Amino acid sequence: AMVVEVSVLKADGRLLEGVPSPFLSIRVGDTRRQCPLQENEVFRFPTQSSQSCKVDLFARLGTIVVPMDKDGPVDVSIPNSLNPAGKEVFDLTLGIAGVDVPEGDQISGVLGRLTRHKAALNARLYLDEHGVQQTLQNAIQLLLNERPDNPYDFLVDFVAQFASPEKQQQVLGKGGRPGAAGKKSDDPEEVAAVKLQSVMRGKIAREEAARRRRYKQGESTVQQVEGLADDEDEDDGLSPFECPDELDDLGNFHSLCAQVLKENPDMYSELKNKKTENGVLITRCVKPGVDSRCLAALKISGLVAGDAECYSQFQPLFDAVIRRRHDLTDHAALDYTHDMDASQVGKVRRGGRMVPAEPLDPEGQYVRYVEIRARRNLADFPFPPAVLWEQRREVERKLVVSLLKLGGTYYPMMGSTSYEPMPGGMSTADMAALDAEELLPKDPDARLLVSAGFAREWPDARGVFKGDDGVVSAWVNYDDHLNLCVCHGGGDFGATLEQMVATLNAVEESIQTAGSSYARCARLGYLTTDPVAVGSAMRCLASVHLPELSRDVKFLKALCAERSITMVKSPDEEFTWRLSKIEHPQASGVEVVNRLAGVIREIVGLEETRHREKLLQQKMAQSEAKAERPRGPSAAVQLGGLCAFGQHRPGHWATGIQEQQQQQQQQQQQQQQQQQQ
């Protein structure tokens, strides 16, 4: 089919940089397309009959979420996005009321009176609601792959599997599939894989349409994660949409959040009547901590931020959990120091000034690789626990556009329909390859993660980015909007931090052109879903080969525990450990890297000492064994080599001398006999 494509080849820099969230709308005939303004955006229209198109440019004046839980007038103050510094707002009064509409006035009853544009829109919504278009596309794809003798019987068979059980019995009967024999692919496994993928895409399309319908009707869009019991759904336990007068008894709950609330009974009462501009309540934040039991020794925070404003609206609780996780006093300051200067990595303070430290692993024998992970969230969107379905897709779109500029490939999770270049998500082969490289996130099927809201609409709009160089990778919309990872072979923390900073800056510069930025505040630094990770929101890891220290695992574990190092055995190589360190929220990025590097340097030094001691003991043992050995073999060699060194046995060196003397006597006797003759 012929279509018309209208592309944005170039946009005025003033629009991309000076106008927050500009929107472009293009209308050809009765079809309108609109999206956020960005270069290289393509609009497609199903006709060539129009001689012109209408182009509209919009700027978003402001955005706010308005609750609809009560009828009546609602006063709304919307911040002016065009003048954020002036704190200007637009005041509106909205009337919200539930209205009973007679059946005769429903949209379906007046379809004939709709305009052509509205009729087409209604038809498209109907097809999307039932996933018809995607199902038919899959049917044609499979038809062309198998090429049966009777294509109509094949299509009837394919479509019948989506019908009701009664209709399937009428069409297929008990004999199974009719008239599908014919020319097929030579590879049976390929045919089966294509059919399975096609069926799954049809199923996904129907689930997607149902989710859209529930979203438009204001119903819950929570999708159950496969393998979870019914009682583990997010809607169980404490409701995140309302605040009861009192919380249930928390006596058997041991998360840090539950501990703080038990010790401060009035804190919940002070916070239950507050909410953020996105409508996030305190119950959304504390739900994982009061729904899931955990061991106190694990120090699970049990608290999540629904958006950046949670850190100010619910500050007493968030600050208390942060201090408790990092063993700080109740009144300790939480002032973050920003320093991401990679040139300061590998330096220590001596005599009041910073000087280069000893190399981490001079000969490259112990440190296999170093890795830095960073979490970031977009300030103008709710965080993953509270983000709405369409908002999550917009976050994915902005981040994927930014990441692809770095050079690489984005793989949406299998089952996600949000990424047009890969409808249905990554393939099974892609998933296996990413899993082998440890780049594939796990399904959020643990009760704690489900209660936190991470499983909502899973796996829609989640995915993995992998850079072309194999050094940079990222998760999108998992526990934070962006989980970025930079991994370098060897022990060069400085180069790793330098590339991490460059990558973070490149992504932020790109999303800023689309009107977004990273969520941060001057007091706490970068804001994350889990409050204990605020600050630099970075974590460092090093994979270190320790064959000598690994022979005394108790000593190694005690050494790491004393220095607040988490150690996990590497599955890749024997005697290799992945060492990481949880840092104080006040620590800058440079301090986070230098502190772990200092501990790694110390551990590598101990490993080298153990190795030298082992070599020394081996040499001493060899020397002692040699000193105990008699000197006979050397004398034997000097006397003619009758006792060769390789044939000598300690304690029997005299045998060679006796044999030589006997031979000399025999030679003398033979000479005397010859003379007598």
mmCIF file of C-alpha atoms in Angstrom, residues 64 66-67 70-78 89-97:
data_model
loop_
_atom_site.group_PDB
_atom_site.id
_atom_site.type_symbol
_atom_site.label_atom_id
_atom_site.label_comp_id
_atom_site.label_asym_id
_atom_site.label_seq_id
_atom_site.Cartn_x
_atom_site.Cartn_y
_atom_site.Cartn_z
ATOM 1 C CA ILE A 64 -0.360 18.374 36.661
ATOM 2 C CA VAL A 66 -5.624 15.818 39.178
ATOM 3 C CA PRO A 67 -7.286 13.180 41.414
ATOM 4 C CA LYS A 70 -14.540 12.764 44.425
ATOM 5 C CA ASP A 71 -17.280 14.608 42.514
ATOM 6 C CA GLY A 72 -17.475 18.382 42.544
ATOM 7 C CA PRO A 73 -15.393 21.397 41.565
ATOM 8 C CA VAL A 74 -11.631 21.082 41.846
ATOM 9 C CA ASP A 75 -9.303 24.092 41.892
ATOM 10 C CA VAL A 76 -6.111 23.396 39.963
ATOM 11 C CA SER A 77 -2.892 25.452 39.843
ATOM 12 C CA ILE A 78 -0.662 24.386 36.951
ATOM 13 C CA VAL A 89 0.964 29.217 37.701
ATOM 14 C CA PHE A 90 -2.253 28.963 35.677
ATOM 15 C CA ASP A 91 -5.426 28.586 37.767
ATOM 16 C CA LEU A 92 -8.277 26.393 36.555
ATOM 17 C CA THR A 93 -11.451 25.067 38.129
ATOM 18 C CA LEU A 94 -12.571 21.664 36.879
ATOM 19 C CA GLY A 95 -15.986 20.131 37.469
ATOM 20 C CA ILE A 96 -15.884 16.366 38.004
ATOM 21 C CA ALA A 97 -19.104 14.350 38.165
#
